[in-house]
Coordinates of C-alpha atoms in Angstrom, one line a residue:
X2 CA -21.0 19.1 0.5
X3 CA -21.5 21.9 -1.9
X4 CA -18.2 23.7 -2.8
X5 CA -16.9 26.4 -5.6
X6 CA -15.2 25.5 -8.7
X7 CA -11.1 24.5 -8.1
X8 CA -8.9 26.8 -10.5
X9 CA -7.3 23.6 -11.4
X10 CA -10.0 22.6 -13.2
X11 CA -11.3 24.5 -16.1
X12 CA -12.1 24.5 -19.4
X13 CA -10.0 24.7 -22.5
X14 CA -10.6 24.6 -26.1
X15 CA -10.2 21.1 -26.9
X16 CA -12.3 18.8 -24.7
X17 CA -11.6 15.0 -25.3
X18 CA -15.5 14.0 -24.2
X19 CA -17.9 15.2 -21.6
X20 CA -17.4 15.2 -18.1
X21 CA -20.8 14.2 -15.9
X22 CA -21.3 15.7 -12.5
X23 CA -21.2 12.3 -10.2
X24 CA -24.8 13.6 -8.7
X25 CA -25.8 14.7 -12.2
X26 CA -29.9 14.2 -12.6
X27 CA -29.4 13.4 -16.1
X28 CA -27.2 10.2 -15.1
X29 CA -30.1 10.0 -12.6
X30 CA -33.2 9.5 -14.7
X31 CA -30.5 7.2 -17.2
X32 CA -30.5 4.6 -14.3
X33 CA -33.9 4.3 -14.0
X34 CA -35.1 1.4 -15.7
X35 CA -36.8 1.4 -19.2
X36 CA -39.8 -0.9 -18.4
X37 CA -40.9 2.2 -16.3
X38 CA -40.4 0.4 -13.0
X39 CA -38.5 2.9 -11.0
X40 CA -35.9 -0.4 -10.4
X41 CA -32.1 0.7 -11.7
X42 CA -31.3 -1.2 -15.5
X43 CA -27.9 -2.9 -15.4
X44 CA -27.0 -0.3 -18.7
X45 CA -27.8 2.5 -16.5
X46 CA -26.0 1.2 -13.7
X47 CA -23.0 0.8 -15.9
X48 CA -23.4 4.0 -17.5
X49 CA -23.5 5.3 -14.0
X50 CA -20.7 3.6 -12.7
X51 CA -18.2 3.1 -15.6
X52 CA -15.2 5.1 -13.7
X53 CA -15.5 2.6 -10.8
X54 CA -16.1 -0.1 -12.8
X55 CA -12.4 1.1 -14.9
X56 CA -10.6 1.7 -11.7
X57 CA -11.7 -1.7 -10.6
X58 CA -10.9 -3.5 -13.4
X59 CA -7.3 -1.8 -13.3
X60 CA -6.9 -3.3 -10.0
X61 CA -7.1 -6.8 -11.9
X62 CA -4.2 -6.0 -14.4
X63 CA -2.1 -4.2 -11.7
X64 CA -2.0 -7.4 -9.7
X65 CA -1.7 -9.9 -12.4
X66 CA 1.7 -7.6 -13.2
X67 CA 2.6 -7.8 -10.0
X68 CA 2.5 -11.1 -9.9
X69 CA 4.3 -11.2 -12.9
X70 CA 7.1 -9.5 -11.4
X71 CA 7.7 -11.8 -8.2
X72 CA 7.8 -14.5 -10.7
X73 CA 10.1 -12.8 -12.8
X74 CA 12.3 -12.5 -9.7
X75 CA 12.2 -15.9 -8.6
X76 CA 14.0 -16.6 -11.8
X77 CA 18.1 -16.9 -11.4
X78 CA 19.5 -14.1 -11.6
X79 CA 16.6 -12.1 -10.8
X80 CA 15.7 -8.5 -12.7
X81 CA 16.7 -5.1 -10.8
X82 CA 13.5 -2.9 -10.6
X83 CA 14.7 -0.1 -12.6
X84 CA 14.9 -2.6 -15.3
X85 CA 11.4 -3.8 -15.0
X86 CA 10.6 -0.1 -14.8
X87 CA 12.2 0.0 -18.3
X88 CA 10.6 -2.1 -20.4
X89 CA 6.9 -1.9 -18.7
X90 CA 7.4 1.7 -19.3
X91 CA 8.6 1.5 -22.7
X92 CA 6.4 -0.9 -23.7
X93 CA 3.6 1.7 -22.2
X94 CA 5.1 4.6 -24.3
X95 CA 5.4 3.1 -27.7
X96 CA 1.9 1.6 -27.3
X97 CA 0.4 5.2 -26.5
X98 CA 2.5 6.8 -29.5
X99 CA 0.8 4.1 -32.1
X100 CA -2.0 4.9 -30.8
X101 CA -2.0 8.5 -31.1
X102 CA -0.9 8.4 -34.2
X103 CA -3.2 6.0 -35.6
X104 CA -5.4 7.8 -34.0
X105 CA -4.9 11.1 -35.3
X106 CA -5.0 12.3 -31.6
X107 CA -3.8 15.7 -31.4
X108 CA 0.0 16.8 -29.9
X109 CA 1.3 13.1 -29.4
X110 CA 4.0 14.3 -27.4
X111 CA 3.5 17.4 -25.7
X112 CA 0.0 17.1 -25.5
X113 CA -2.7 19.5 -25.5
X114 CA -2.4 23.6 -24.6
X115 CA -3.2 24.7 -21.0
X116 CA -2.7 21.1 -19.4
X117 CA 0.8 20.7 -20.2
X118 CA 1.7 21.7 -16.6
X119 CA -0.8 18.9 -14.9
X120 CA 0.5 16.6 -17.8
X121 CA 4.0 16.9 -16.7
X122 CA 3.2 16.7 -12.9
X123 CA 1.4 13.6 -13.1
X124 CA 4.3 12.2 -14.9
X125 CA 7.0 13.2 -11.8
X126 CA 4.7 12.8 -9.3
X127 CA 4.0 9.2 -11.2
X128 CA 7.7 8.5 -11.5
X129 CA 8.7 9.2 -7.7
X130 CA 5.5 7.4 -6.5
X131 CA 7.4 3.8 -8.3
X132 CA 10.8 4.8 -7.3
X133 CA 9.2 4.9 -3.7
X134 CA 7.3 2.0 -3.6
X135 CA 10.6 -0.1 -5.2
X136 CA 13.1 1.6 -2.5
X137 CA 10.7 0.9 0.1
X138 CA 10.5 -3.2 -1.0
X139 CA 14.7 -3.4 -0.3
X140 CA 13.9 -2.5 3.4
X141 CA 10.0 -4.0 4.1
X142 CA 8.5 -7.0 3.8
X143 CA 5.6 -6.8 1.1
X144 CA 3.3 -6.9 3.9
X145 CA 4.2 -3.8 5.5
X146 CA 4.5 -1.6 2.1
X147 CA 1.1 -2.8 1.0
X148 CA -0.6 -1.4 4.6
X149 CA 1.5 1.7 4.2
X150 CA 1.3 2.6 0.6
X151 CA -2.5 1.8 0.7
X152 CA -2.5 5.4 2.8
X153 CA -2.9 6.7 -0.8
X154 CA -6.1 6.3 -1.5
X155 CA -7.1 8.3 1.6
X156 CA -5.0 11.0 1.4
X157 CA -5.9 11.5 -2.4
X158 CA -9.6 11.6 -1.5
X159 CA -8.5 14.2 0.5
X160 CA -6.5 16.0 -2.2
X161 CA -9.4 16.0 -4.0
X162 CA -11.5 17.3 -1.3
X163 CA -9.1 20.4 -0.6
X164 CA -7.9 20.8 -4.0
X165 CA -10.4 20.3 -6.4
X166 CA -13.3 21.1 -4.1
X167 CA -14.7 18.0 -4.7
X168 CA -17.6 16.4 -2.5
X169 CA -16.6 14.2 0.3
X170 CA -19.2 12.2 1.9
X171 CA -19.2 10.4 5.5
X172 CA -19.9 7.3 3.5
X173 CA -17.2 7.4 0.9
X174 CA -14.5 8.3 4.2
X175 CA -16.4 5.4 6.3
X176 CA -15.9 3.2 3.4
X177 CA -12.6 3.8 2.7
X178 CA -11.3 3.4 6.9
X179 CA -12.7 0.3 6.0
X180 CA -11.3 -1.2 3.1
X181 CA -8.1 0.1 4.9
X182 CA -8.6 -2.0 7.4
X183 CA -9.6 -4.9 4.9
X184 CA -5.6 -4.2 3.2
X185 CA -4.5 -4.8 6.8
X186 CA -6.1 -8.0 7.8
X187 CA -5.1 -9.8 4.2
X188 CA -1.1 -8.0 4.4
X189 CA -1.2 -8.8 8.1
X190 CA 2.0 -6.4 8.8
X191 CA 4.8 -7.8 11.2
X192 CA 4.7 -4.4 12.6
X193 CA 1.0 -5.0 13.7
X194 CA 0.6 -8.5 13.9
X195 CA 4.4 -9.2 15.7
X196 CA 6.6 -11.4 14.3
X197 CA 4.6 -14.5 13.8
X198 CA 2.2 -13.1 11.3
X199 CA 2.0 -15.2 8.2
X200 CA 4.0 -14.2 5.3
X201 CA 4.2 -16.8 2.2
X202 CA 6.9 -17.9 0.8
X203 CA 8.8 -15.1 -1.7
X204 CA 7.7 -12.3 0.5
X205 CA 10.6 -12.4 3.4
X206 CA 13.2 -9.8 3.2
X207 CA 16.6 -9.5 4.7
X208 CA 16.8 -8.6 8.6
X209 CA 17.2 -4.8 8.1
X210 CA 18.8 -2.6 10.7
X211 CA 16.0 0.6 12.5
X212 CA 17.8 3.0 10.0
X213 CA 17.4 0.7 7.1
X214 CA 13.4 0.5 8.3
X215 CA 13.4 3.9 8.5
X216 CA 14.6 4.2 5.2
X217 CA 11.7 1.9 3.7
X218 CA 9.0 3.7 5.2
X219 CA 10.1 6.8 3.9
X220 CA 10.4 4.9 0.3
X221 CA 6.3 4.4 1.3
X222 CA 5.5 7.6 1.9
X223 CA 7.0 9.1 -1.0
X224 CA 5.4 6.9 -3.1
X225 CA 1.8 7.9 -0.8
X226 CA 2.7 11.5 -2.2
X227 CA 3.6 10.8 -5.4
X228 CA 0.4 8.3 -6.1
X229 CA -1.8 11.2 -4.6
X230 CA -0.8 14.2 -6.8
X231 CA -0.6 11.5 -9.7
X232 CA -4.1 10.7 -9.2
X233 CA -4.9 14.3 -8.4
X234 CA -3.3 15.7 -11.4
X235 CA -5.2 13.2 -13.6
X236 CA -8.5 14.2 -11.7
X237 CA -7.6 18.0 -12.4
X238 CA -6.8 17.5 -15.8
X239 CA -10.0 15.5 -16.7
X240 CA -11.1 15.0 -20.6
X241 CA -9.0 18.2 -21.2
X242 CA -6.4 15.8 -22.1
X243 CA -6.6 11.9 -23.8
X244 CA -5.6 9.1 -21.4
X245 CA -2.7 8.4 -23.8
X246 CA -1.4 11.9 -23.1
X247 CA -1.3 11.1 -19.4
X248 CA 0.3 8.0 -19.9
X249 CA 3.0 9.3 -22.4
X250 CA 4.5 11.8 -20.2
X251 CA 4.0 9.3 -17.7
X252 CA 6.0 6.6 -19.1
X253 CA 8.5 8.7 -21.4
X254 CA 9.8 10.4 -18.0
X255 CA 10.5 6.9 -16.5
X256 CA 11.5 5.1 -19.1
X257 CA 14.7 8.5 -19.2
X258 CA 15.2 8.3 -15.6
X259 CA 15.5 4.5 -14.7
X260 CA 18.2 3.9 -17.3
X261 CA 19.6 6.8 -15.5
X262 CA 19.4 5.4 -11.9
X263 CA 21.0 1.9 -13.4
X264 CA 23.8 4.1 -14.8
X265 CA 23.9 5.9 -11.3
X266 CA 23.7 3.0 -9.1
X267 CA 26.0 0.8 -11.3
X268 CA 22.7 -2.1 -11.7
X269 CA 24.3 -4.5 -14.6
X270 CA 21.5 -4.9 -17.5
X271 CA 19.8 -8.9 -16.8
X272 CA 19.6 -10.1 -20.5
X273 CA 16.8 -12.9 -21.6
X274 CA 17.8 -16.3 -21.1
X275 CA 14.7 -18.5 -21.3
X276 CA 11.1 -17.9 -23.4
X277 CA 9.8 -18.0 -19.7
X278 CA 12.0 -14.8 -19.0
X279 CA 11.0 -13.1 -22.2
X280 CA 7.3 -14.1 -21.5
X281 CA 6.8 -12.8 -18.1
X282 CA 8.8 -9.7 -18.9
X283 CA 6.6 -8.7 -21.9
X284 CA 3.4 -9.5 -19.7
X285 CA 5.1 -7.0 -17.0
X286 CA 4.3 -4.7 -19.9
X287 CA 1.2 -5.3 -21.5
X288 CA -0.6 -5.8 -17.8
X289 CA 1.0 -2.5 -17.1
X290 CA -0.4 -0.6 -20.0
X291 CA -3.9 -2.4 -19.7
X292 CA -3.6 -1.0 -16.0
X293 CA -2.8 2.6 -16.6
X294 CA -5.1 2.6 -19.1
X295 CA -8.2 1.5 -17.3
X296 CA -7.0 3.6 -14.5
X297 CA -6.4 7.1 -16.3
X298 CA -10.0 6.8 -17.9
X299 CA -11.4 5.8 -14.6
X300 CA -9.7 8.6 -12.9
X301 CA -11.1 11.0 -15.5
X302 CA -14.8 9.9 -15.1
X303 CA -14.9 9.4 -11.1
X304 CA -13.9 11.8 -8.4
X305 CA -10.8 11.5 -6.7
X306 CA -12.5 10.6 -3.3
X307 CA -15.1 8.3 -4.6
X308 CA -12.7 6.6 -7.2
X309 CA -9.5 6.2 -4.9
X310 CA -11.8 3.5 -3.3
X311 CA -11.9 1.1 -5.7
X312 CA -7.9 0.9 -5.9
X313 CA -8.2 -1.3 -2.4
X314 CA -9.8 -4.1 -4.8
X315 CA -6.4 -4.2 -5.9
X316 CA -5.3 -6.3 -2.4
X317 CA -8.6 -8.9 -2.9
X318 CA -7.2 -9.9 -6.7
X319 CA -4.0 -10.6 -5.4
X320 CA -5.4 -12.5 -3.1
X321 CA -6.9 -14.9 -5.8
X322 CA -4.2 -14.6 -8.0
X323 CA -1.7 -15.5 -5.5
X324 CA -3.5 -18.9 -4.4
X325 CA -4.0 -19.7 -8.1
X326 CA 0.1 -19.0 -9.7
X327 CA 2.0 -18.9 -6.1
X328 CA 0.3 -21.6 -4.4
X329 CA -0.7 -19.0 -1.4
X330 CA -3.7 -20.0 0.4
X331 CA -5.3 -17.4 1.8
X332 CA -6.3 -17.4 6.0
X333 CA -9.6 -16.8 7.2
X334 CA -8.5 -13.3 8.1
X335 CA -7.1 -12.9 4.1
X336 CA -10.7 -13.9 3.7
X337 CA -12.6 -11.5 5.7
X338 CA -10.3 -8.6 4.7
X339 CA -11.3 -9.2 0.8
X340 CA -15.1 -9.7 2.3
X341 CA -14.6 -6.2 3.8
X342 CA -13.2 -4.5 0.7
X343 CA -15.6 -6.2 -1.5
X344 CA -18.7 -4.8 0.8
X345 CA -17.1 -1.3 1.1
X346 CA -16.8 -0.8 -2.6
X347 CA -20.5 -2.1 -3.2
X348 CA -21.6 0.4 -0.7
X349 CA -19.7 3.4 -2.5
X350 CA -21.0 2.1 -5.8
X351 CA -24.4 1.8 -4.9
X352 CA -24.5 5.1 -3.0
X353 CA -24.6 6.4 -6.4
X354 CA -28.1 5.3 -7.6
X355 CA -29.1 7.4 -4.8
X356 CA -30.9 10.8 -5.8

């Protein structure tokens, strides 16, 4: 689908790298192998696919910190999440400063003219999208906010598609339905699968009253809206800006307003007790820069319809991880839903090669 150019997205005077057209036939005749075979090289294919490859990857660090965190909160007395909010986004803001400045990178702070805007949108839309996914976690089991918030992926395609004019293909929306339906079968919802789905130890809630439900599925779908015009703002914004000035305004505007909402909500400060506490806390942090990091660069190389499906990989490695530091053995069904999401991001990738 051929469509005009999106006034979100233009150029400015400072361009922090080239931005390839997915279907460019430069990229095209890269992949082609150098022996002259006509076969795809594995550089070109990672040339071709490094945004999916980054997204991917972010997947990895994004479980591995949330695993992180449910082990931090088995630990007596557990951490609010507005204070893990605070330190992995402090952490993630003095590690983008350093870097800027050792750097040299332009406009640390603000960050560059003409994208300031998108910069600070995808730093509220960012911030609302946790505070959703955190409030929705006090009403629903895991289970359920995983198949819900997993909407995001779809509906930022679809941002992308209406907002940026980006190409949407049947295969890319096929795909996606799919690895949807891959989230569902390893979260295996009570509100799908009736109260006797499996749900591992750690991941019951409280009996919750229909109001306080309602309540967590609203938490889910702000944080659908904020994780769409996050990713959308970052797709609009492009190399106009570095990754670490996405991140910054990202991570400075929640590491303000979660001390706030402690103050607000009277949430005591939990202070270290144990190495294990300081450990796992500090790893809430680094795997949550690695993960934003990966993600913002993957965001800027890859459409927002193409590259919103590899976030479902994010259900298949905490799969693994889960079996390997919670002891959760995963069900034949947990097996064929990461089966599914594994074949339906091969299929997007490898769509690519095609001219």
């Amino acid at each position: 689908m051929t469509t005009t150019e999106s006034p979100l997205v233009r150029d400015v005077e400072h361009n922090y790298g080239s931005i390839a057209s997915p279907t460019s036939a430069v990229s095209q005749r890269d992949g082609a192998a150098a022996d002259g075979s006509g076969r795809p090289s594995v550089p070109g294919f990672i040339a071709r696919n490094t945004g999916m490859l980054l997204i991917i990857s972010a997947q990895f660090f994004f479980a591995s910190m949330n695993i992180s965190v449910k082990l931090l909160n088995r630990l007596d007395p557990p951490v609010h999440a507005l204070e893990v909010i605070v330190v992995r986004m402090g952490i993630t803001f003095i590690g983008c400063v350093i870097y800027m400045i050792v750097k040299r990178i332009p406009n640390p702070i603000t960050g560059p003219k003409g994208v300031r805007l998108l910069l600070l949108g995808r730093g509220i839309f960012g911030f609302f999208g946790l505070c959703g996914l955190y409030w929705s976690l006090r009403y629903l089991s895991v289970a359920d906010a995983t198949v819900l918030t997993f909407l995001a992926p779809l509906t930022t395609a679809f941002a992308g598609c209406i907002l940026l004019k980006e190409s949407y293909s049947i295969k890319q929306g096929v795909a996606a339905v799919c690895s949807l339906l891959g989230v569902i079968l390893i979260a295996r919802p009570p509100f799908l699968f009736g109260s006797q789905a499996v749900i591992p130890l750690g991941y019951q809630v409280p009996e919750v009253t229909p109001a306080q439900r309602l309540l967590g599925v609203v938490g889910c779908m702000v944080n659908v809206f904020g994780s769409t015009g996050a990713y959308t703002s970052i797709r609009a914004i492009g190399k106009r800006a570095h990754a670490m000035h996405m991140m910054t305004f990202f991570s400075l505007l929640s590491t303000i307003m979660a001390p706030l909402g402690m103050i607000v909500f009277k949430i005591p400060v939990v202070y270290p007790r144990s190495l294990t506490w300081t450990l796992l806390l500090f790893m809430v942090g680094v795997f949550g820069f690695a993960a934003q990091t990966l993600l913002t660069m993957g965001l800027q190389r890859e459409t927002a319809s193409r590259g919103s499906t590899g976030l479902y990989a994010q259900a298949l490695f905490a799969v693994v991880l889960e079996g390997i530091f919670l002891g959760v053995i995963p069900s034949s069904l947990s097996v064929l839903g990461a089966t599914i999401i594994i074949f339906s991001a091969i299929c997007v990738v490898l769509a690519k090669q095609k001219p």
